[in-house]
Short mmCIF file of N, CA, C and O and ligand atoms in Angstrom, two decimals:
data_model
loop_
_atom_site.label_atom_id
_atom_site.label_comp_id
_atom_site.label_asym_id
_atom_site.label_seq_id
_atom_site.Cartn_x
_atom_site.Cartn_y
_atom_site.Cartn_z
N MET A 1 263.51 8.28 -71.51
CA MET A 1 264.95 8.85 -71.42
C MET A 1 264.80 10.06 -70.33
O MET A 1 265.18 9.80 -69.41
N GLY A 2 264.62 11.18 -71.12
CA GLY A 2 264.88 12.42 -70.45
C GLY A 2 263.67 12.60 -69.53
O GLY A 2 263.65 13.83 -68.85
N THR A 3 262.86 11.90 -69.06
CA THR A 3 261.84 12.10 -68.12
C THR A 3 262.03 12.37 -66.63
O THR A 3 261.67 13.56 -66.35
N LYS A 4 263.30 11.95 -66.29
CA LYS A 4 263.79 12.52 -64.72
C LYS A 4 264.22 14.01 -64.73
O LYS A 4 263.69 14.65 -64.08
N SER A 5 265.06 14.10 -65.90
CA SER A 5 265.60 15.63 -65.94
C SER A 5 264.47 16.65 -66.12
O SER A 5 264.39 17.78 -65.71
N SER A 6 263.38 16.45 -67.03
CA SER A 6 262.58 17.42 -67.11
C SER A 6 261.46 17.44 -66.13
O SER A 6 260.85 18.61 -65.92
N LYS A 7 261.47 16.25 -65.26
CA LYS A 7 260.75 16.66 -64.17
C LYS A 7 261.30 17.70 -62.99
O LYS A 7 260.79 18.38 -62.48
N GLY A 8 262.64 17.63 -62.89
CA GLY A 8 263.33 18.17 -62.33
C GLY A 8 263.27 19.61 -62.75
O GLY A 8 263.12 20.35 -61.88
N LYS A 9 263.29 19.91 -64.06
CA LYS A 9 263.11 21.32 -64.61
C LYS A 9 261.91 22.00 -64.12
O LYS A 9 261.75 23.13 -63.83
N ILE A 10 260.54 21.42 -64.31
CA ILE A 10 259.33 21.53 -63.80
C ILE A 10 259.35 22.10 -62.57
O ILE A 10 258.88 23.01 -62.04
N TRP A 11 260.00 21.28 -61.32
CA TRP A 11 260.19 21.57 -60.23
C TRP A 11 260.76 23.20 -60.04
O TRP A 11 260.67 23.98 -59.39
N LEU A 12 262.05 23.20 -61.10
CA LEU A 12 262.72 24.36 -60.66
C LEU A 12 261.47 25.68 -61.21
O LEU A 12 261.83 26.56 -60.71
N PHE A 13 260.97 25.54 -62.32
CA PHE A 13 260.22 26.45 -62.82
C PHE A 13 258.97 26.83 -61.94
O PHE A 13 258.79 28.03 -61.55
N ASN A 14 258.67 26.06 -61.37
CA ASN A 14 257.38 26.43 -60.05
C ASN A 14 258.36 27.16 -58.98
O ASN A 14 257.49 28.29 -58.74
N VAL A 15 259.60 26.98 -58.64
CA VAL A 15 260.18 27.65 -57.53
C VAL A 15 260.24 29.15 -58.15
O VAL A 15 260.06 30.19 -57.74
N ILE A 16 260.72 29.14 -59.65
CA ILE A 16 261.20 30.47 -59.90
C ILE A 16 259.79 31.08 -59.95
O ILE A 16 259.77 32.46 -59.42
N PHE A 17 258.21 30.62 -60.39
CA PHE A 17 257.21 31.38 -60.64
C PHE A 17 257.19 31.68 -59.08
O PHE A 17 256.53 33.11 -58.68
N VAL A 18 257.10 30.83 -58.05
CA VAL A 18 256.68 31.38 -56.66
C VAL A 18 257.46 32.43 -56.17
O VAL A 18 257.29 33.71 -55.71
N VAL A 19 258.77 32.94 -56.71
CA VAL A 19 259.93 33.41 -56.42
C VAL A 19 259.38 34.97 -57.06
O VAL A 19 259.34 35.88 -56.20
N VAL A 20 258.81 34.75 -58.05
CA VAL A 20 258.67 36.27 -58.99
C VAL A 20 257.49 36.61 -58.44
O VAL A 20 256.97 37.93 -58.14
N CYS A 21 256.59 36.17 -58.01
CA CYS A 21 254.85 36.46 -57.33
C CYS A 21 255.53 37.13 -55.92
O CYS A 21 255.09 38.27 -55.79
N LEU A 22 256.55 36.34 -55.24
CA LEU A 22 256.66 37.09 -54.01
C LEU A 22 257.29 38.13 -54.46
O LEU A 22 256.96 39.24 -53.58
N GLY A 23 258.34 38.39 -55.26
CA GLY A 23 258.86 39.64 -55.65
C GLY A 23 257.71 40.78 -55.78
O GLY A 23 257.87 42.06 -55.37
N ILE A 24 257.00 40.56 -56.62
CA ILE A 24 255.80 41.34 -57.14
C ILE A 24 255.02 41.91 -56.01
O ILE A 24 254.88 42.99 -55.62
N PHE A 25 254.71 40.78 -55.10
CA PHE A 25 253.85 40.99 -54.02
C PHE A 25 254.63 42.12 -53.23
O PHE A 25 254.05 43.07 -52.48
N LEU A 26 256.02 41.73 -52.74
CA LEU A 26 256.54 42.82 -51.95
C LEU A 26 256.84 44.07 -52.66
O LEU A 26 256.73 45.24 -51.71
N LEU A 27 256.99 44.10 -53.81
CA LEU A 27 256.96 45.42 -54.50
C LEU A 27 255.63 46.35 -54.28
O LEU A 27 255.83 47.47 -54.21
N LEU A 28 254.50 45.81 -54.43
CA LEU A 28 253.25 46.48 -54.56
C LEU A 28 253.11 46.72 -52.77
O LEU A 28 252.84 48.00 -52.53
N TRP A 29 253.50 45.76 -51.82
CA TRP A 29 253.47 46.08 -50.56
C TRP A 29 254.29 47.47 -50.11
O TRP A 29 253.84 48.07 -49.30
N ASN A 30 255.48 47.50 -50.76
CA ASN A 30 256.19 48.70 -50.16
C ASN A 30 255.93 49.87 -51.18
O ASN A 30 256.78 50.91 -50.87
N ALA A 31 254.99 49.77 -51.93
CA ALA A 31 254.78 51.12 -52.60
C ALA A 31 254.49 52.12 -51.87
O ALA A 31 254.03 52.43 -50.71
N PRO A 32 254.99 53.55 -51.99
CA PRO A 32 254.80 54.74 -51.32
C PRO A 32 253.48 55.02 -51.20
O PRO A 32 252.71 54.79 -52.20
N PRO A 33 253.12 55.70 -49.95
CA PRO A 33 251.65 56.09 -50.07
C PRO A 33 251.26 57.06 -50.97
O PRO A 33 252.37 57.81 -51.79
N GLU A 34 250.05 56.93 -51.37
CA GLU A 34 249.60 58.12 -52.12
C GLU A 34 249.67 59.51 -51.84
O GLU A 34 249.50 59.81 -50.71
N THR A 35 250.37 60.51 -52.49
CA THR A 35 250.80 61.89 -52.23
C THR A 35 249.84 62.84 -53.06
O THR A 35 249.91 63.88 -52.71
N THR A 36 249.17 62.45 -54.02
CA THR A 36 248.26 63.19 -54.66
C THR A 36 247.18 64.04 -53.82
O THR A 36 246.71 63.22 -53.16
N PRO A 37 247.36 65.48 -53.65
CA PRO A 37 246.56 65.89 -52.80
C PRO A 37 244.78 65.97 -53.35
O PRO A 37 244.82 65.92 -54.47
N ARG A 38 244.03 65.79 -52.37
CA ARG A 38 242.56 65.44 -52.47
C ARG A 38 242.19 66.90 -52.80
O ARG A 38 242.46 67.65 -52.23
N LEU A 39 241.03 66.78 -53.47
CA LEU A 39 240.22 68.09 -53.58
C LEU A 39 239.79 68.39 -52.23
O LEU A 39 239.07 67.84 -51.37
N PRO A 40 240.27 69.88 -51.77
CA PRO A 40 239.86 70.31 -50.92
C PRO A 40 238.54 71.01 -50.42
O PRO A 40 237.71 71.06 -51.53
N HIS A 41 238.11 70.77 -49.01
CA HIS A 41 236.88 71.13 -48.91
C HIS A 41 236.87 72.67 -48.53
O HIS A 41 237.17 72.96 -47.06
N ASP A 42 236.56 73.52 -49.36
CA ASP A 42 236.91 74.76 -48.85
C ASP A 42 235.60 75.69 -49.84
O ASP A 42 235.15 74.94 -50.75
N ASP A 43 235.35 76.82 -49.71
CA ASP A 43 234.55 77.69 -50.57
C ASP A 43 234.74 77.36 -52.02
O ASP A 43 233.61 77.40 -52.67
N ASN A 44 235.86 77.37 -52.29
CA ASN A 44 236.38 77.28 -53.85
C ASN A 44 235.93 75.93 -54.40
O ASN A 44 235.49 75.90 -55.87
N HIS A 45 235.99 75.00 -53.63
CA HIS A 45 235.74 73.64 -54.10
C HIS A 45 234.62 72.94 -53.45
O HIS A 45 234.31 71.83 -54.18
N GLN A 46 233.74 73.36 -52.75
CA GLN A 46 233.09 72.67 -52.23
C GLN A 46 231.65 72.42 -53.04
O GLN A 46 231.29 71.17 -53.32
N PRO A 47 231.57 73.23 -54.20
CA PRO A 47 230.41 72.96 -55.17
C PRO A 47 230.85 71.59 -55.79
O PRO A 47 229.81 71.13 -56.09
N PHE A 48 232.03 71.55 -55.91
CA PHE A 48 232.44 70.39 -57.00
C PHE A 48 232.11 69.01 -56.63
O PHE A 48 232.12 67.92 -57.10
N PHE A 49 231.79 68.93 -55.05
CA PHE A 49 231.66 67.30 -54.33
C PHE A 49 230.20 66.93 -54.95
O PHE A 49 230.16 65.76 -54.93
N ALA A 50 229.50 67.75 -55.17
CA ALA A 50 228.05 67.04 -55.55
C ALA A 50 227.94 66.98 -56.84
O ALA A 50 226.92 66.32 -57.37
N MET A 51 228.82 67.50 -57.86
CA MET A 51 228.69 67.34 -59.29
C MET A 51 229.03 66.12 -59.64
O MET A 51 230.10 65.33 -59.49
N ASP A 52 228.70 66.03 -61.09
CA ASP A 52 229.30 65.03 -61.81
C ASP A 52 230.91 65.24 -62.29
O ASP A 52 231.05 66.24 -62.29
N LYS A 53 231.76 64.11 -62.28
CA LYS A 53 232.90 64.41 -62.62
C LYS A 53 233.45 65.17 -63.64
O LYS A 53 234.21 66.26 -63.63
N LYS A 54 232.91 64.76 -64.67
CA LYS A 54 233.04 65.58 -65.74
C LYS A 54 232.77 66.98 -66.02
O LYS A 54 233.29 67.76 -66.45
N GLU A 55 231.38 67.23 -65.39
CA GLU A 55 230.89 68.36 -65.24
C GLU A 55 231.76 69.39 -64.42
O GLU A 55 232.32 70.62 -65.01
N ALA A 56 232.06 68.92 -63.28
CA ALA A 56 233.16 69.74 -62.50
C ALA A 56 234.43 70.22 -63.16
O ALA A 56 234.87 71.15 -62.68
N GLU A 57 234.77 69.31 -63.66
CA GLU A 57 236.15 69.68 -64.29
C GLU A 57 236.30 70.75 -65.26
O GLU A 57 237.31 71.40 -65.45
N LYS A 58 235.10 70.89 -65.88
CA LYS A 58 234.88 72.28 -66.90
C LYS A 58 235.41 73.55 -66.05
O LYS A 58 236.05 74.49 -66.60
N PHE A 59 235.23 73.53 -64.79
CA PHE A 59 235.38 74.69 -63.73
C PHE A 59 236.70 74.75 -63.25
O PHE A 59 237.35 75.79 -62.88
N CYS A 60 237.60 73.69 -63.28
CA CYS A 60 238.91 73.66 -62.53
C CYS A 60 240.10 74.94 -63.12
O CYS A 60 240.62 75.70 -62.42
N GLU A 61 239.81 74.81 -64.55
CA GLU A 61 240.74 75.77 -65.31
C GLU A 61 240.61 77.26 -64.76
O GLU A 61 241.17 78.13 -65.00
N ASN A 62 239.50 77.46 -64.51
CA ASN A 62 238.83 79.15 -64.21
C ASN A 62 240.05 79.76 -63.29
O ASN A 62 240.19 80.58 -63.29
N CYS A 63 240.35 78.88 -62.23
CA CYS A 63 241.26 79.23 -61.08
C CYS A 63 242.69 78.56 -61.44
O CYS A 63 243.68 79.27 -61.03
N HIS A 64 242.83 77.63 -61.97
CA HIS A 64 244.14 76.95 -61.81
C HIS A 64 244.86 77.02 -63.25
O HIS A 64 245.88 75.90 -63.41
N GLN A 65 244.34 77.79 -64.35
CA GLN A 65 245.31 78.01 -65.45
C GLN A 65 246.32 78.79 -65.07
O GLN A 65 246.59 79.61 -64.06
N PRO A 66 247.63 78.88 -66.08
CA PRO A 66 248.76 79.85 -65.55
C PRO A 66 248.53 81.13 -65.25
O PRO A 66 249.18 81.37 -64.19
N ASP A 67 247.58 81.81 -65.44
CA ASP A 67 247.24 83.20 -65.11
C ASP A 67 246.25 83.16 -64.15
O ASP A 67 245.65 84.48 -63.88
N GLY A 68 245.54 82.19 -63.44
CA GLY A 68 244.51 82.23 -62.72
C GLY A 68 244.96 82.65 -61.21
O GLY A 68 246.30 82.75 -61.01
N ILE A 69 244.07 82.07 -60.07
CA ILE A 69 244.52 82.64 -58.72
C ILE A 69 245.28 81.55 -58.19
O ILE A 69 246.04 81.93 -57.26
N ARG A 70 245.20 80.29 -58.84
CA ARG A 70 246.38 79.33 -58.12
C ARG A 70 246.90 78.43 -59.59
O ARG A 70 246.54 77.33 -59.54
N PRO A 71 247.97 79.24 -59.85
CA PRO A 71 248.36 78.43 -61.19
C PRO A 71 249.03 76.98 -60.82
O PRO A 71 249.49 76.72 -59.65
N LEU A 72 249.07 75.76 -61.63
CA LEU A 72 249.45 74.70 -61.18
C LEU A 72 251.07 74.95 -61.29
O LEU A 72 251.79 75.78 -62.08
N PRO A 73 251.54 73.89 -60.49
CA PRO A 73 253.31 74.02 -60.85
C PRO A 73 253.49 73.56 -61.85
O PRO A 73 252.86 72.69 -62.33
N GLU A 74 254.90 73.93 -62.33
CA GLU A 74 255.64 73.61 -63.23
C GLU A 74 255.67 72.16 -63.42
O GLU A 74 255.58 71.32 -64.54
N THR A 75 255.96 71.37 -62.50
CA THR A 75 256.42 70.04 -62.18
C THR A 75 254.72 69.31 -62.18
O THR A 75 254.64 68.00 -62.23
N HIS A 76 253.72 69.86 -62.30
CA HIS A 76 252.59 69.32 -62.47
C HIS A 76 252.13 68.17 -63.50
O HIS A 76 252.91 68.50 -64.69
N PRO A 77 252.16 67.07 -63.27
CA PRO A 77 251.57 66.05 -64.48
C PRO A 77 250.67 66.41 -65.26
O PRO A 77 249.70 67.37 -65.24
N PRO A 78 250.53 65.85 -66.46
CA PRO A 78 249.50 66.34 -67.46
C PRO A 78 247.92 66.21 -66.85
O PRO A 78 247.61 65.58 -65.85
N THR A 79 247.36 67.30 -67.37
CA THR A 79 246.11 67.76 -66.38
C THR A 79 244.66 67.19 -66.85
O THR A 79 243.76 67.42 -66.51
N TYR A 80 244.96 66.23 -67.95
CA TYR A 80 243.87 65.64 -68.37
C TYR A 80 242.61 65.28 -67.56
O TYR A 80 243.34 63.99 -66.40
N ARG A 81 241.40 65.13 -67.05
CA ARG A 81 240.81 64.68 -66.09
C ARG A 81 241.16 64.80 -64.75
O ARG A 81 241.56 63.80 -64.00
N CYS A 82 241.12 66.14 -64.46
CA CYS A 82 241.65 66.53 -62.75
C CYS A 82 241.00 65.38 -61.86
O CYS A 82 241.81 64.92 -60.92
N LEU A 83 240.01 64.98 -62.02
CA LEU A 83 239.12 64.51 -60.43
C LEU A 83 239.63 62.94 -60.59
O LEU A 83 239.29 62.25 -59.67
N LEU A 84 240.39 62.11 -61.88
CA LEU A 84 240.62 61.15 -62.03
C LEU A 84 241.80 60.99 -60.61
O LEU A 84 242.10 59.83 -60.09
N CYS A 85 242.80 61.82 -60.56
CA CYS A 85 243.79 61.84 -59.73
C CYS A 85 243.72 62.42 -58.67
O CYS A 85 243.72 61.94 -57.15
N HIS A 86 242.79 63.89 -58.48
CA HIS A 86 242.72 64.42 -57.18
C HIS A 86 241.09 63.80 -56.66
O HIS A 86 240.13 64.56 -57.14
N LYS A 87 241.41 62.81 -55.65
CA LYS A 87 239.83 62.21 -55.63
C LYS A 87 239.42 63.23 -54.40
O LYS A 87 239.75 63.98 -54.01
N ARG A 88 237.81 62.88 -54.53
CA ARG A 88 237.24 63.59 -53.81
C ARG A 88 236.64 62.81 -52.47
O ARG A 88 235.95 61.41 -52.91
N ASP A 89 236.96 62.97 -51.42
CA ASP A 89 236.18 62.53 -50.38
C ASP A 89 235.32 63.01 -49.64
O ASP A 89 235.18 64.37 -49.50
N PHE A 90 234.11 62.57 -48.86
CA PHE A 90 233.17 63.15 -48.47
C PHE A 90 233.24 63.32 -47.01
O PHE A 90 234.17 62.56 -46.17
C1 LIG B 1 237.24 79.49 -57.75
C2 LIG B 1 238.71 79.04 -57.96
C3 LIG B 1 238.96 77.76 -57.86
C4 LIG B 1 238.40 76.56 -58.93
C5 LIG B 1 237.15 76.68 -59.51
C6 LIG B 1 238.97 75.44 -58.47
N1 LIG B 1 240.05 75.71 -57.45
FE1 LIG B 1 241.45 74.49 -56.80
N2 LIG B 1 242.30 75.69 -55.55
C7 LIG B 1 241.92 77.10 -55.68
C8 LIG B 1 242.75 78.18 -54.45
C9 LIG B 1 242.92 79.43 -54.16
C10 LIG B 1 243.78 77.13 -54.13
C11 LIG B 1 244.54 77.16 -53.06
C12 LIG B 1 244.22 77.18 -51.55
C13 LIG B 1 243.62 76.08 -51.14
O1 LIG B 1 244.38 74.95 -50.70
O2 LIG B 1 242.43 75.81 -50.99
C14 LIG B 1 243.10 75.59 -54.74
C15 LIG B 1 244.04 74.27 -54.45
C16 LIG B 1 243.62 73.00 -55.15
C17 LIG B 1 244.26 71.85 -54.75
C18 LIG B 1 245.50 71.64 -53.85
C19 LIG B 1 244.88 71.25 -52.32
C20 LIG B 1 246.11 70.78 -51.66
O3 LIG B 1 245.89 70.26 -50.52
O4 LIG B 1 247.17 71.05 -51.81
C21 LIG B 1 243.81 70.98 -55.53
C22 LIG B 1 244.18 69.59 -55.73
C23 LIG B 1 242.65 71.78 -56.46
N3 LIG B 1 242.71 72.73 -56.09
C24 LIG B 1 242.29 71.11 -57.27
C25 LIG B 1 241.06 71.55 -58.04
C26 LIG B 1 240.21 70.86 -59.19
C27 LIG B 1 240.18 69.47 -59.40
C28 LIG B 1 239.21 71.90 -59.49
C29 LIG B 1 238.05 71.63 -60.30
C30 LIG B 1 237.16 70.46 -59.72
C31 LIG B 1 239.43 72.77 -58.85
N4 LIG B 1 240.62 72.74 -58.01
C32 LIG B 1 238.61 74.13 -59.02
C33 LIG B 1 241.04 77.40 -56.11
C34 LIG B 1 239.95 77.00 -57.15
C1 LIG B 2 248.04 62.35 -63.38
C2 LIG B 2 247.23 62.67 -62.21
C3 LIG B 2 247.01 64.09 -62.25
C4 LIG B 2 246.00 64.90 -62.89
C5 LIG B 2 244.95 64.48 -64.33
C6 LIG B 2 245.80 66.11 -62.41
N1 LIG B 2 246.75 66.19 -61.20
FE1 LIG B 2 246.66 67.80 -60.38
N2 LIG B 2 248.21 66.97 -59.03
C7 LIG B 2 248.93 65.79 -59.33
C8 LIG B 2 249.75 65.22 -58.48
C9 LIG B 2 250.47 64.08 -58.34
C10 LIG B 2 250.12 66.34 -57.89
C11 LIG B 2 251.25 66.84 -56.67
C12 LIG B 2 252.41 67.35 -57.29
C13 LIG B 2 253.82 67.97 -56.56
O1 LIG B 2 253.46 67.95 -55.37
O2 LIG B 2 254.55 68.38 -57.15
C14 LIG B 2 249.32 67.47 -58.04
C15 LIG B 2 248.94 68.91 -57.48
C16 LIG B 2 247.92 69.68 -58.03
C17 LIG B 2 247.79 70.87 -57.24
C18 LIG B 2 248.38 71.55 -56.01
C19 LIG B 2 249.60 72.35 -56.53
C20 LIG B 2 250.31 73.31 -55.62
O3 LIG B 2 250.38 74.27 -55.56
O4 LIG B 2 250.77 72.63 -54.61
C21 LIG B 2 246.55 71.46 -57.96
C22 LIG B 2 245.87 72.86 -57.49
C23 LIG B 2 246.31 70.52 -58.97
N3 LIG B 2 247.20 69.50 -58.92
C24 LIG B 2 245.27 70.99 -59.59
C25 LIG B 2 244.79 70.12 -60.69
C26 LIG B 2 243.85 70.55 -61.74
C27 LIG B 2 242.77 71.48 -61.76
C28 LIG B 2 243.66 69.39 -62.73
C29 LIG B 2 242.81 69.22 -64.07
C30 LIG B 2 243.19 70.43 -65.03
C31 LIG B 2 244.75 68.34 -62.43
N4 LIG B 2 245.20 68.89 -61.22
C32 LIG B 2 245.13 66.98 -62.82
C33 LIG B 2 248.15 64.76 -60.25
C34 LIG B 2 247.30 65.16 -61.26
#
């Protein structure tokens, strides 16, 4: 009895599925470009490029703590694991 209408519904679900996938795709496609500053190449940071990440992160706070030479802005996100956000490129 209900075969015809349930087939119609499956067709509808497939369309919804494709539309949702397209929506997610467009959302990711339009994502803003990455804005997190990378680790700078200067005398202060050059040593950290060659180090293990966890090893290097022990030094960041020497200068980037609140009373260091370059305190983090108040709007800075949580600071756990600096180098997972601030990427190092070579
Ligand atoms: C010897 C002091 C010192 C240490 C240690 C240090 N920094 Fe810095 N950092 C600075 C200074 C000074 C600046 C600002 C001048 C500049 O942009 O180079 C800065 C700037 C930055 C910036 C901003 C770059 C930009 O483009 O605005 C990032 C990100 C950063 N440091 C991350 C780190 C991380 C991560 C570590 C640990 C691996 C670290 N720093 C260790 C002194 C230091
Ligand atoms: C969760 C990701 C994340 C982590 C972890 C993180 N940061 Fe950042 N950091 C950012 C973002 C995003 C910005 C840009 C913020 C802005 O422009 O307001 C930033 C900006 C900075 C700046 C530039 C500030 C300026 O004056 O312009 C420095 C320096 C910095 N981070 C250092 C560090 C240090 C040192 C650590 C570890 C103790 C750390 N960050 C951990 C995401 C992160």
